[in-house]
Amino acid sequence: MKVLVTGGAGFIGSHTCVELLNNNYDIVVVDNYSNSKPEVIDKIKKITGKDFKNYEIDICDKEKLDKIFAENKIDAVIHFAGYKAVGESVKKPLMYYRNNIDSTLTLLEVMNKYNCKNLVFSSSATVYGSPNSLPIKEDFPLSTTNPYGTTKLMIEGILKDLYISDKDFNITLLRYFNPIGAHESGLIGENPNDIPNNLMPYIVKVATGEYDHLNIFGNDYDTIDGTGVRDYIHVVDLAIGHIKALEHLNGLRIYNLGTGKGTSVLELVNTFSKVNNVPVKYEITDRRAGDIAACYADVKKAFNEIGFKATKTIEDMCRDAYNFVIQNKKY
Ligand code: NAD
Ligand code: UDP
């Protein structure tokens, strides 16, 4: 089976390429490297010892994408490509709507033309907005609080409409919770060049001395220790979730990909310090606008229907995230 991976050089895409190759799928990768680097492709090849075709294109470019489908018999697509920074999406909404929506529409039109009707799409737990109760189930009401989240919700809507119009499509929407960690080889991982918005990349930069301290956004939430609670999932577990989704493509399906377990900011910081034997200085500051107190997944549906269960621990996530940055000495 040949799988086209859009955004395959990115954080989640690269780990998924490794799992696909390890599971003997043929892959074709497309990426414009707007938020990744071409050397990631070589690292995927190094980890797996396997070769594959990759193309540097913007998938909004229909002619170029068409050529890739003409050159390769694509059976299924995993669509990661898109912009993902919440704060940036508030400042540059048009850029987010243009890239995330346009790339998806272009991809779907080309897939349709080549009769490729199998798709796994990267959605996000952000589509649940502020949930009324926890854990979050797939049938909870959907809403968003920023343009990035709205692009995910709009794309989910587009895919649902497409499926209604053409039942030959098999589409699985995966709603990721908070992916962190890195491949245990230390060759691929997450290390944003800009000031990170997300917690783990920030913790890593404090641990390496690049930043003086972490600001913890509030300690007066109704949670175990007052700090925000999230469902952190190891990126390798998340990647394996895509293999399960591919294996079970059938009609329109929606799954949460998380661990089902909530971890507070302080718990994550303390675990990171302990497993890596490194101090992480922090200060408590005001709550971040738009943050919710707690968010974690109900993971039963993914387990019952596609047999997915995350196995890696918070310790694994902390160790692998730090190991990646130390090995790459990007600080
Ligand atoms: P990433 O930025 O590391 O990867 C996305 C990749 O897509 C990058 O390599 C980028 O260069 C590429 N890309 C972007 N626009 C493109 C275009 N028009 N044409 C070709 N390539 C393009 O992000 P990630 O963390 O790997 O996330 C992958 C997907 O998962 C995204 O759709 C993201 O919204 C979604 N997601 C991520 C998270 C998270 O916390 N990382 C959570 C939920 C959902
Ligand atoms: N957080 C924090 N300091 C930071 C970044 C994040 O205290 O510098 C907190 C944030 O308030 C939330 C948790 O860490 O409770 C996870 O934030 P992240 O942005 O990684 O994920 P999201 O909030 O989008 O789920």
mmCIF file of C-alpha atoms and ligand atoms in Angstrom:
data_model
loop_
_atom_site.group_PDB
_atom_site.id
_atom_site.type_symbol
_atom_site.label_atom_id
_atom_site.label_comp_id
_atom_site.label_asym_id
_atom_site.label_seq_id
_atom_site.Cartn_x
_atom_site.Cartn_y
_atom_site.Cartn_z
ATOM 1 C CA MET A 1 0.000 0.000 0.000
ATOM 2 C CA LYS A 2 1.392 3.416 -0.986
ATOM 3 C CA VAL A 3 0.641 6.272 1.392
ATOM 4 C CA LEU A 4 1.134 9.956 0.587
ATOM 5 C CA VAL A 5 2.152 11.843 3.721
ATOM 6 C CA THR A 6 1.564 15.599 3.504
ATOM 7 C CA GLY A 7 3.660 17.550 6.004
ATOM 8 C CA GLY A 8 5.784 14.432 6.404
ATOM 9 C CA ALA A 9 8.885 16.371 7.501
ATOM 10 C CA GLY A 10 7.034 17.944 10.425
ATOM 11 C CA PHE A 11 6.977 16.861 14.048
ATOM 12 C CA ILE A 12 4.137 14.331 13.950
ATOM 13 C CA GLY A 13 4.516 13.551 10.233
ATOM 14 C CA SER A 14 8.158 12.490 10.542
ATOM 15 C CA HIS A 15 7.417 10.088 13.410
ATOM 16 C CA THR A 16 4.479 8.684 11.460
ATOM 17 C CA CYS A 17 6.702 8.142 8.398
ATOM 18 C CA VAL A 18 9.036 6.073 10.592
ATOM 19 C CA GLU A 19 6.164 3.912 11.847
ATOM 20 C CA LEU A 20 4.746 3.526 8.323
ATOM 21 C CA LEU A 21 8.110 2.366 6.973
ATOM 22 C CA ASN A 22 8.622 0.058 9.958
ATOM 23 C CA ASN A 23 5.238 -1.466 9.128
ATOM 24 C CA ASN A 24 6.270 -2.010 5.485
ATOM 25 C CA TYR A 25 4.115 0.681 3.899
ATOM 26 C CA ASP A 26 5.515 2.476 0.835
ATOM 27 C CA ILE A 27 5.461 6.201 1.402
ATOM 28 C CA VAL A 28 5.689 9.380 -0.630
ATOM 29 C CA VAL A 29 6.340 12.549 1.354
ATOM 30 C CA VAL A 30 5.392 16.091 0.387
ATOM 31 C CA ASP A 31 6.387 19.139 2.389
ATOM 32 C CA ASN A 32 7.243 22.755 1.622
ATOM 33 C CA TYR A 33 9.474 22.967 4.731
ATOM 34 C CA SER A 34 7.647 26.079 5.911
ATOM 35 C CA ASN A 35 7.920 24.677 9.439
ATOM 36 C CA SER A 36 10.488 21.893 9.073
ATOM 37 C CA LYS A 37 13.842 21.124 7.508
ATOM 38 C CA PRO A 38 14.774 18.914 4.543
ATOM 39 C CA GLU A 39 17.359 17.020 6.646
ATOM 40 C CA VAL A 40 14.473 15.388 8.517
ATOM 41 C CA ILE A 41 13.933 13.259 5.397
ATOM 42 C CA ASP A 42 17.464 11.827 5.683
ATOM 43 C CA LYS A 43 16.937 11.182 9.371
ATOM 44 C CA ILE A 44 13.766 9.184 8.669
ATOM 45 C CA LYS A 45 15.784 7.142 6.151
ATOM 46 C CA LYS A 46 18.595 6.679 8.683
ATOM 47 C CA ILE A 47 16.260 5.472 11.451
ATOM 48 C CA THR A 48 14.413 3.013 9.237
ATOM 49 C CA GLY A 49 17.129 2.029 6.759
ATOM 50 C CA LYS A 50 14.514 2.496 4.016
ATOM 51 C CA ASP A 51 14.272 4.797 1.033
ATOM 52 C CA PHE A 52 11.255 6.699 -0.291
ATOM 53 C CA LYS A 53 10.321 9.506 -2.647
ATOM 54 C CA ASN A 54 9.920 13.002 -1.309
ATOM 55 C CA TYR A 55 8.836 16.200 -3.018
ATOM 56 C CA GLU A 56 9.318 19.814 -1.959
ATOM 57 C CA ILE A 57 6.025 21.394 -2.951
ATOM 58 C CA ASP A 58 3.313 23.568 -1.508
ATOM 59 C CA ILE A 59 0.255 21.336 -1.652
ATOM 60 C CA CYS A 60 -1.884 24.374 -2.492
ATOM 61 C CA ASP A 61 -0.145 24.140 -5.891
ATOM 62 C CA LYS A 62 -2.617 21.944 -7.733
ATOM 63 C CA GLU A 63 -0.499 21.350 -10.837
ATOM 64 C CA LYS A 64 2.459 20.099 -8.830
ATOM 65 C CA LEU A 65 0.304 17.945 -6.574
ATOM 66 C CA ASP A 66 -1.449 16.485 -9.611
ATOM 67 C CA LYS A 67 1.930 15.527 -11.067
ATOM 68 C CA ILE A 68 2.790 13.612 -7.890
ATOM 69 C CA PHE A 69 -0.458 11.638 -8.130
ATOM 70 C CA ALA A 70 0.243 11.007 -11.822
ATOM 71 C CA GLU A 71 3.755 9.727 -11.053
ATOM 72 C CA ASN A 72 2.781 7.585 -8.062
ATOM 73 C CA LYS A 73 -0.151 5.263 -7.556
ATOM 74 C CA ILE A 74 -1.314 6.636 -4.207
ATOM 75 C CA ASP A 75 -3.690 4.394 -2.246
ATOM 76 C CA ALA A 76 -4.192 6.558 0.831
ATOM 77 C CA VAL A 77 -3.236 9.960 2.201
ATOM 78 C CA ILE A 78 -2.330 11.059 5.711
ATOM 79 C CA HIS A 79 -2.785 14.821 5.741
ATOM 80 C CA PHE A 80 -0.627 16.611 8.332
ATOM 81 C CA ALA A 81 0.323 19.707 6.320
ATOM 82 C CA GLY A 82 -0.942 22.933 7.797
ATOM 83 C CA TYR A 83 -0.081 25.773 10.128
ATOM 84 C CA LYS A 84 -0.613 25.045 13.814
ATOM 85 C CA ALA A 85 0.306 27.971 16.087
ATOM 86 C CA VAL A 86 -2.741 29.250 17.951
ATOM 87 C CA GLY A 87 -1.291 32.703 18.784
ATOM 88 C CA GLU A 88 -0.055 33.292 15.241
ATOM 89 C CA SER A 89 -3.460 32.307 13.879
ATOM 90 C CA VAL A 90 -5.069 35.095 15.916
ATOM 91 C CA LYS A 91 -2.618 37.624 14.428
ATOM 92 C CA LYS A 92 -2.680 36.257 10.858
ATOM 93 C CA PRO A 93 -6.087 34.620 10.379
ATOM 94 C CA LEU A 94 -6.111 34.924 6.587
ATOM 95 C CA MET A 95 -2.775 33.169 6.315
ATOM 96 C CA TYR A 96 -4.198 30.297 8.409
ATOM 97 C CA TYR A 97 -7.481 30.033 6.524
ATOM 98 C CA ARG A 98 -5.678 30.234 3.177
ATOM 99 C CA ASN A 99 -3.074 27.594 3.931
ATOM 100 C CA ASN A 100 -5.079 25.106 5.966
ATOM 101 C CA ILE A 101 -8.297 25.233 3.961
ATOM 102 C CA ASP A 102 -6.785 25.739 0.501
ATOM 103 C CA SER A 103 -4.281 22.903 0.963
ATOM 104 C CA THR A 104 -7.039 20.538 2.049
ATOM 105 C CA LEU A 105 -9.429 21.472 -0.782
ATOM 106 C CA THR A 106 -6.655 21.143 -3.354
ATOM 107 C CA LEU A 107 -5.646 17.775 -1.936
ATOM 108 C CA LEU A 108 -9.235 16.494 -1.953
ATOM 109 C CA GLU A 109 -9.836 17.612 -5.545
ATOM 110 C CA VAL A 110 -6.690 15.867 -6.738
ATOM 111 C CA MET A 111 -7.467 12.736 -4.696
ATOM 112 C CA ASN A 112 -10.929 12.671 -6.257
ATOM 113 C CA LYS A 113 -9.492 13.010 -9.754
ATOM 114 C CA TYR A 114 -7.180 10.040 -9.205
ATOM 115 C CA ASN A 115 -9.888 8.038 -7.449
ATOM 116 C CA CYS A 116 -7.845 7.921 -4.258
ATOM 117 C CA LYS A 117 -10.517 7.938 -1.559
ATOM 118 C CA ASN A 118 -8.739 6.926 1.627
ATOM 119 C CA LEU A 119 -7.784 9.717 4.011
ATOM 120 C CA VAL A 120 -6.578 10.160 7.574
ATOM 121 C CA PHE A 121 -6.767 13.769 8.745
ATOM 122 C CA SER A 122 -4.969 15.528 11.631
ATOM 123 C CA SER A 123 -7.610 17.232 13.681
ATOM 124 C CA SER A 124 -7.194 18.435 17.231
ATOM 125 C CA ALA A 125 -8.787 18.372 20.664
ATOM 126 C CA THR A 126 -9.082 22.131 20.187
ATOM 127 C CA VAL A 127 -12.367 21.420 18.333
ATOM 128 C CA TYR A 128 -13.983 20.623 21.710
ATOM 129 C CA GLY A 129 -13.565 24.265 22.859
ATOM 130 C CA SER A 130 -14.283 24.438 26.604
ATOM 131 C CA PRO A 131 -15.751 21.027 27.416
ATOM 132 C CA ASN A 132 -18.566 20.846 29.985
ATOM 133 C CA SER A 133 -17.262 17.634 31.506
ATOM 134 C CA LEU A 134 -14.291 15.276 31.425
ATOM 135 C CA PRO A 135 -13.074 12.981 29.996
ATOM 136 C CA ILE A 136 -13.878 14.275 26.515
ATOM 137 C CA LYS A 137 -15.826 11.912 24.249
ATOM 138 C CA GLU A 138 -15.932 12.134 20.467
ATOM 139 C CA ASP A 139 -19.630 13.075 20.468
ATOM 140 C CA PHE A 140 -19.165 16.146 22.702
ATOM 141 C CA PRO A 141 -20.303 19.499 21.243
ATOM 142 C CA LEU A 142 -17.757 21.242 19.037
ATOM 143 C CA SER A 143 -16.659 24.873 19.138
ATOM 144 C CA THR A 144 -13.457 26.845 18.774
ATOM 145 C CA THR A 145 -11.830 29.887 20.287
ATOM 146 C CA ASN A 146 -9.227 30.859 17.667
ATOM 147 C CA PRO A 147 -8.722 30.822 13.870
ATOM 148 C CA TYR A 148 -6.440 27.762 14.001
ATOM 149 C CA GLY A 149 -9.131 25.762 15.770
ATOM 150 C CA THR A 150 -11.729 27.073 13.352
ATOM 151 C CA THR A 151 -9.700 25.788 10.386
ATOM 152 C CA LYS A 152 -9.726 22.312 11.975
ATOM 153 C CA LEU A 153 -13.464 22.475 12.583
ATOM 154 C CA MET A 154 -14.102 23.779 9.057
ATOM 155 C CA ILE A 155 -12.024 20.978 7.545
ATOM 156 C CA GLU A 156 -13.875 18.396 9.649
ATOM 157 C CA GLY A 157 -17.096 19.861 8.203
ATOM 158 C CA ILE A 158 -15.750 19.730 4.637
ATOM 159 C CA LEU A 159 -14.749 16.093 5.096
ATOM 160 C CA LYS A 160 -18.107 15.145 6.590
ATOM 161 C CA ASP A 161 -19.915 16.805 3.636
ATOM 162 C CA LEU A 162 -17.606 15.071 1.180
ATOM 163 C CA TYR A 163 -18.369 11.716 2.757
ATOM 164 C CA ILE A 164 -22.131 12.377 2.630
ATOM 165 C CA SER A 165 -21.789 13.155 -1.094
ATOM 166 C CA ASP A 166 -19.611 10.158 -1.902
ATOM 167 C CA LYS A 167 -19.741 7.096 0.332
ATOM 168 C CA ASP A 168 -16.780 5.582 -1.538
ATOM 169 C CA PHE A 169 -14.581 7.836 0.576
ATOM 170 C CA ASN A 170 -13.079 6.371 3.737
ATOM 171 C CA ILE A 171 -12.139 9.225 6.054
ATOM 172 C CA THR A 172 -10.821 9.095 9.599
ATOM 173 C CA LEU A 173 -10.550 12.277 11.645
ATOM 174 C CA LEU A 174 -8.000 11.967 14.443
ATOM 175 C CA ARG A 175 -8.341 14.474 17.257
ATOM 176 C CA TYR A 176 -4.945 14.698 18.899
ATOM 177 C CA PHE A 177 -4.558 15.753 22.490
ATOM 178 C CA ASN A 178 -1.088 17.112 23.459
ATOM 179 C CA PRO A 179 1.714 15.383 21.518
ATOM 180 C CA ILE A 180 5.180 15.715 23.084
ATOM 181 C CA GLY A 181 8.390 13.666 23.264
ATOM 182 C CA ALA A 182 10.598 12.565 20.392
ATOM 183 C CA HIS A 183 11.921 9.452 18.704
ATOM 184 C CA GLU A 184 14.142 7.513 21.098
ATOM 185 C CA SER A 185 17.017 7.663 18.587
ATOM 186 C CA GLY A 186 17.233 11.397 19.264
ATOM 187 C CA LEU A 187 17.300 12.015 15.489
ATOM 188 C CA ILE A 188 13.825 13.507 15.069
ATOM 189 C CA GLY A 189 11.731 15.566 17.469
ATOM 190 C CA GLU A 190 10.380 19.027 18.124
ATOM 191 C CA ASN A 191 12.545 22.093 18.524
ATOM 192 C CA PRO A 192 10.814 25.246 17.339
ATOM 193 C CA ASN A 193 13.044 28.120 16.224
ATOM 194 C CA ASP A 194 10.640 30.757 17.470
ATOM 195 C CA ILE A 195 9.711 31.271 21.107
ATOM 196 C CA PRO A 196 7.575 28.223 21.815
ATOM 197 C CA ASN A 197 3.933 28.620 22.811
ATOM 198 C CA ASN A 198 3.639 25.088 24.042
ATOM 199 C CA LEU A 199 4.729 23.859 27.407
ATOM 200 C CA MET A 200 7.199 21.047 26.657
ATOM 201 C CA PRO A 201 9.394 22.923 24.133
ATOM 202 C CA TYR A 202 9.540 25.779 26.635
ATOM 203 C CA ILE A 203 10.547 23.478 29.513
ATOM 204 C CA VAL A 204 13.303 22.056 27.310
ATOM 205 C CA LYS A 205 14.658 25.523 26.534
ATOM 206 C CA VAL A 206 14.750 26.380 30.243
ATOM 207 C CA ALA A 207 16.512 23.097 31.017
ATOM 208 C CA THR A 208 19.198 23.785 28.395
ATOM 209 C CA GLY A 209 19.739 27.299 29.741
ATOM 210 C CA GLU A 210 18.403 29.047 26.641
ATOM 211 C CA TYR A 211 15.680 30.661 28.753
ATOM 212 C CA ASP A 212 16.018 31.663 32.383
ATOM 213 C CA HIS A 213 12.697 30.324 33.623
ATOM 214 C CA LEU A 214 9.296 28.980 32.704
ATOM 215 C CA ASN A 215 6.208 31.080 33.328
ATOM 216 C CA ILE A 216 3.466 28.853 34.684
ATOM 217 C CA PHE A 217 0.197 30.359 33.567
ATOM 218 C CA GLY A 218 -1.864 30.264 36.751
ATOM 219 C CA ASN A 219 -1.954 28.078 39.843
ATOM 220 C CA ASP A 220 -5.505 28.805 40.916
ATOM 221 C CA TYR A 221 -7.398 26.408 38.643
ATOM 222 C CA ASP A 222 -9.641 23.769 40.139
ATOM 223 C CA THR A 223 -7.097 21.003 39.490
ATOM 224 C CA ILE A 224 -4.855 18.729 41.571
ATOM 225 C CA ASP A 225 -2.303 21.505 42.280
ATOM 226 C CA GLY A 226 -3.980 24.546 40.728
ATOM 227 C CA THR A 227 -2.030 24.402 37.444
ATOM 228 C CA GLY A 228 -3.524 23.472 34.064
ATOM 229 C CA VAL A 229 -4.092 19.808 33.265
ATOM 230 C CA ARG A 230 -3.608 18.285 29.798
ATOM 231 C CA ASP A 231 -3.498 14.835 28.213
ATOM 232 C CA TYR A 232 0.102 14.528 26.982
ATOM 233 C CA ILE A 233 0.721 11.733 24.487
ATOM 234 C CA HIS A 234 4.114 10.530 23.261
ATOM 235 C CA VAL A 235 4.523 11.402 19.571
ATOM 236 C CA VAL A 236 5.566 7.803 18.788
ATOM 237 C CA ASP A 237 2.329 6.505 20.333
ATOM 238 C CA LEU A 238 0.464 9.109 18.290
ATOM 239 C CA ALA A 239 2.253 7.941 15.145
ATOM 240 C CA ILE A 240 1.205 4.347 15.882
ATOM 241 C CA GLY A 241 -2.375 5.627 16.170
ATOM 242 C CA HIS A 242 -2.142 6.587 12.485
ATOM 243 C CA ILE A 243 -1.181 3.044 11.519
ATOM 244 C CA LYS A 244 -4.231 1.760 13.416
ATOM 245 C CA ALA A 245 -6.409 4.374 11.695
ATOM 246 C CA LEU A 246 -5.076 3.363 8.252
ATOM 247 C CA GLU A 247 -5.668 -0.324 8.971
ATOM 248 C CA HIS A 248 -9.289 0.391 9.904
ATOM 249 C CA LEU A 249 -10.234 2.982 7.260
ATOM 250 C CA ASN A 250 -13.909 2.331 6.590
ATOM 251 C CA GLY A 251 -16.563 5.020 6.127
ATOM 252 C CA LEU A 252 -16.369 8.174 8.249
ATOM 253 C CA ARG A 253 -14.713 7.684 11.613
ATOM 254 C CA ILE A 254 -13.644 10.028 14.395
ATOM 255 C CA TYR A 255 -11.243 9.172 17.218
ATOM 256 C CA ASN A 256 -9.542 10.899 20.095
ATOM 257 C CA LEU A 257 -5.847 10.113 20.315
ATOM 258 C CA GLY A 258 -4.662 10.657 23.867
ATOM 259 C CA THR A 259 -3.727 8.625 26.906
ATOM 260 C CA GLY A 260 -6.881 9.338 28.889
ATOM 261 C CA LYS A 261 -4.733 10.610 31.743
ATOM 262 C CA GLY A 262 -4.405 14.238 32.836
ATOM 263 C CA THR A 263 -1.065 15.702 33.963
ATOM 264 C CA SER A 264 -0.663 19.149 35.527
ATOM 265 C CA VAL A 265 1.983 21.684 34.542
ATOM 266 C CA LEU A 266 3.761 21.207 37.862
ATOM 267 C CA GLU A 267 3.639 17.419 37.563
ATOM 268 C CA LEU A 268 5.204 17.641 34.096
ATOM 269 C CA VAL A 269 7.895 20.093 35.238
ATOM 270 C CA ASN A 270 8.782 17.969 38.269
ATOM 271 C CA THR A 271 8.880 14.736 36.275
ATOM 272 C CA PHE A 272 11.092 16.401 33.654
ATOM 273 C CA SER A 273 13.552 17.583 36.323
ATOM 274 C CA LYS A 274 13.626 14.184 37.960
ATOM 275 C CA VAL A 275 14.123 11.939 34.928
ATOM 276 C CA ASN A 276 16.661 14.230 33.305
ATOM 277 C CA ASN A 277 18.336 15.293 36.522
ATOM 278 C CA VAL A 278 18.192 18.944 35.518
ATOM 279 C CA PRO A 279 16.623 21.942 37.264
ATOM 280 C CA VAL A 280 13.708 23.787 35.618
ATOM 281 C CA LYS A 281 13.234 27.191 37.213
ATOM 282 C CA TYR A 282 9.697 28.538 37.102
ATOM 283 C CA GLU A 283 7.553 31.434 38.236
ATOM 284 C CA ILE A 284 3.803 31.509 38.620
ATOM 285 C CA THR A 285 2.199 34.209 36.467
ATOM 286 C CA ASP A 286 -1.338 35.126 35.454
ATOM 287 C CA ARG A 287 -3.552 32.699 33.596
ATOM 288 C CA ARG A 288 -3.112 32.702 29.802
ATOM 289 C CA ALA A 289 -6.121 34.147 27.993
ATOM 290 C CA GLY A 290 -8.301 31.453 26.455
ATOM 291 C CA ASP A 291 -6.822 28.571 28.484
ATOM 292 C CA ILE A 292 -9.081 25.942 29.977
ATOM 293 C CA ALA A 293 -8.378 24.356 33.368
ATOM 294 C CA ALA A 294 -8.277 20.745 32.286
ATOM 295 C CA CYS A 295 -8.564 18.641 29.157
ATOM 296 C CA TYR A 296 -8.159 14.899 28.734
ATOM 297 C CA ALA A 297 -9.546 12.303 26.401
ATOM 298 C CA ASP A 298 -11.946 9.445 26.745
ATOM 299 C CA VAL A 299 -9.891 6.862 24.863
ATOM 300 C CA LYS A 300 -12.364 3.965 24.865
ATOM 301 C CA LYS A 301 -13.652 4.469 21.324
ATOM 302 C CA ALA A 302 -10.164 4.368 19.771
ATOM 303 C CA PHE A 303 -9.320 1.271 21.808
ATOM 304 C CA ASN A 304 -12.573 -0.580 21.078
ATOM 305 C CA GLU A 305 -12.784 0.227 17.366
ATOM 306 C CA ILE A 306 -9.185 0.453 16.125
ATOM 307 C CA GLY A 307 -7.273 -1.188 18.976
ATOM 308 C CA PHE A 308 -5.254 1.898 19.824
ATOM 309 C CA LYS A 309 -3.783 2.334 23.285
ATOM 310 C CA ALA A 310 -0.928 4.669 24.189
ATOM 311 C CA THR A 311 1.762 2.861 26.149
ATOM 312 C CA LYS A 312 4.506 5.395 26.795
ATOM 313 C CA THR A 313 4.686 7.227 30.114
ATOM 314 C CA ILE A 314 5.184 10.867 31.056
ATOM 315 C CA GLU A 315 8.728 9.828 32.082
ATOM 316 C CA ASP A 316 9.366 8.504 28.551
ATOM 317 C CA MET A 317 8.034 11.740 27.054
ATOM 318 C CA CYS A 318 10.262 13.922 29.261
ATOM 319 C CA ARG A 319 13.371 11.807 28.690
ATOM 320 C CA ASP A 320 12.937 11.619 24.902
ATOM 321 C CA ALA A 321 12.099 15.324 24.471
ATOM 322 C CA TYR A 322 15.284 16.343 26.322
ATOM 323 C CA ASN A 323 17.443 13.699 24.671
ATOM 324 C CA PHE A 324 16.486 15.004 21.215
ATOM 325 C CA VAL A 325 17.564 18.546 21.998
ATOM 326 C CA ILE A 326 20.754 17.497 23.801
ATOM 327 C CA GLN A 327 21.775 15.248 20.901
ATOM 328 C CA ASN A 328 21.127 17.919 18.331
ATOM 329 C CA LYS A 329 22.784 20.659 20.368
ATOM 330 C CA LYS A 330 20.449 23.237 18.922
ATOM 331 C CA TYR A 331 20.780 25.509 21.925
HETATM 332 P P1 NAD B 1 4.511 20.735 11.981
HETATM 333 O O1 NAD B 1 4.436 22.192 11.711
HETATM 334 O O2 NAD B 1 5.743 20.204 12.634
HETATM 335 O O3 NAD B 1 4.243 19.901 10.648
HETATM 336 C C1 NAD B 1 3.446 20.379 9.591
HETATM 337 C C2 NAD B 1 4.262 20.236 8.314
HETATM 338 O O4 NAD B 1 3.465 20.678 7.213
HETATM 339 C C3 NAD B 1 5.534 21.084 8.325
HETATM 340 O O5 NAD B 1 6.632 20.258 7.979
HETATM 341 C C4 NAD B 1 5.276 22.157 7.266
HETATM 342 O O6 NAD B 1 6.461 22.551 6.620
HETATM 343 C C5 NAD B 1 4.279 21.460 6.348
HETATM 344 N N1 NAD B 1 3.376 22.348 5.602
HETATM 345 C C6 NAD B 1 2.594 23.342 6.081
HETATM 346 N N2 NAD B 1 1.854 23.883 5.099
HETATM 347 C C7 NAD B 1 2.190 23.214 3.948
HETATM 348 C C8 NAD B 1 1.767 23.314 2.598
HETATM 349 N N3 NAD B 1 0.868 24.218 2.190
HETATM 350 N N4 NAD B 1 2.318 22.462 1.691
HETATM 351 C C9 NAD B 1 3.243 21.538 2.072
HETATM 352 N N5 NAD B 1 3.681 21.398 3.338
HETATM 353 C C10 NAD B 1 3.141 22.239 4.270
HETATM 354 O O7 NAD B 1 3.211 20.351 12.857
HETATM 355 P P2 NAD B 1 2.888 19.002 13.638
HETATM 356 O O8 NAD B 1 2.980 19.289 15.088
HETATM 357 O O9 NAD B 1 3.637 17.879 13.055
HETATM 358 O O10 NAD B 1 1.350 18.892 13.287
HETATM 359 C C11 NAD B 1 0.883 18.132 12.169
HETATM 360 C C12 NAD B 1 -0.608 18.311 12.047
HETATM 361 O O11 NAD B 1 -1.224 17.929 13.273
HETATM 362 C C13 NAD B 1 -1.043 19.749 11.784
HETATM 363 O O12 NAD B 1 -2.132 19.735 10.891
HETATM 364 C C14 NAD B 1 -1.472 20.225 13.148
HETATM 365 O O13 NAD B 1 -2.438 21.248 13.064
HETATM 366 C C15 NAD B 1 -2.060 18.966 13.753
HETATM 367 N N6 NAD B 1 -2.031 18.969 15.223
HETATM 368 C C16 NAD B 1 -0.859 19.191 15.883
HETATM 369 C C17 NAD B 1 -0.864 19.223 17.281
HETATM 370 C C18 NAD B 1 0.422 19.512 18.035
HETATM 371 O O14 NAD B 1 0.351 19.858 19.235
HETATM 372 N N7 NAD B 1 1.593 19.376 17.459
HETATM 373 C C19 NAD B 1 -2.050 19.007 17.993
HETATM 374 C C20 NAD B 1 -3.223 18.755 17.284
HETATM 375 C C21 NAD B 1 -3.201 18.740 15.890
HETATM 376 N N1 UDP B 2 1.700 26.504 29.953
HETATM 377 C C1 UDP B 2 2.431 27.210 30.899
HETATM 378 N N2 UDP B 2 3.525 27.914 30.471
HETATM 379 C C2 UDP B 2 3.923 27.937 29.157
HETATM 380 C C3 UDP B 2 3.182 27.199 28.208
HETATM 381 C C4 UDP B 2 2.060 26.495 28.633
HETATM 382 O O1 UDP B 2 2.095 27.212 32.068
HETATM 383 O O2 UDP B 2 4.923 28.606 28.838
HETATM 384 C C5 UDP B 2 0.534 25.701 30.395
HETATM 385 C C6 UDP B 2 -0.783 26.102 29.748
HETATM 386 O O3 UDP B 2 -1.399 27.131 30.502
HETATM 387 C C7 UDP B 2 -1.557 24.779 29.775
HETATM 388 C C8 UDP B 2 -0.459 23.724 29.632
HETATM 389 O O4 UDP B 2 0.763 24.380 30.002
HETATM 390 O O5 UDP B 2 -2.166 24.603 31.052
HETATM 391 C C9 UDP B 2 -0.312 23.177 28.216
HETATM 392 O O6 UDP B 2 -0.157 24.277 27.320
HETATM 393 P P1 UDP B 2 0.140 24.039 25.776
HETATM 394 O O7 UDP B 2 0.173 25.402 25.135
HETATM 395 O O8 UDP B 2 1.339 23.173 25.623
HETATM 396 O O9 UDP B 2 -1.110 23.181 25.250
HETATM 397 P P2 UDP B 2 -2.655 23.620 25.085
HETATM 398 O O10 UDP B 2 -2.971 24.630 26.157
HETATM 399 O O11 UDP B 2 -2.771 24.172 23.718
HETATM 400 O O12 UDP B 2 -3.415 22.357 25.277
#
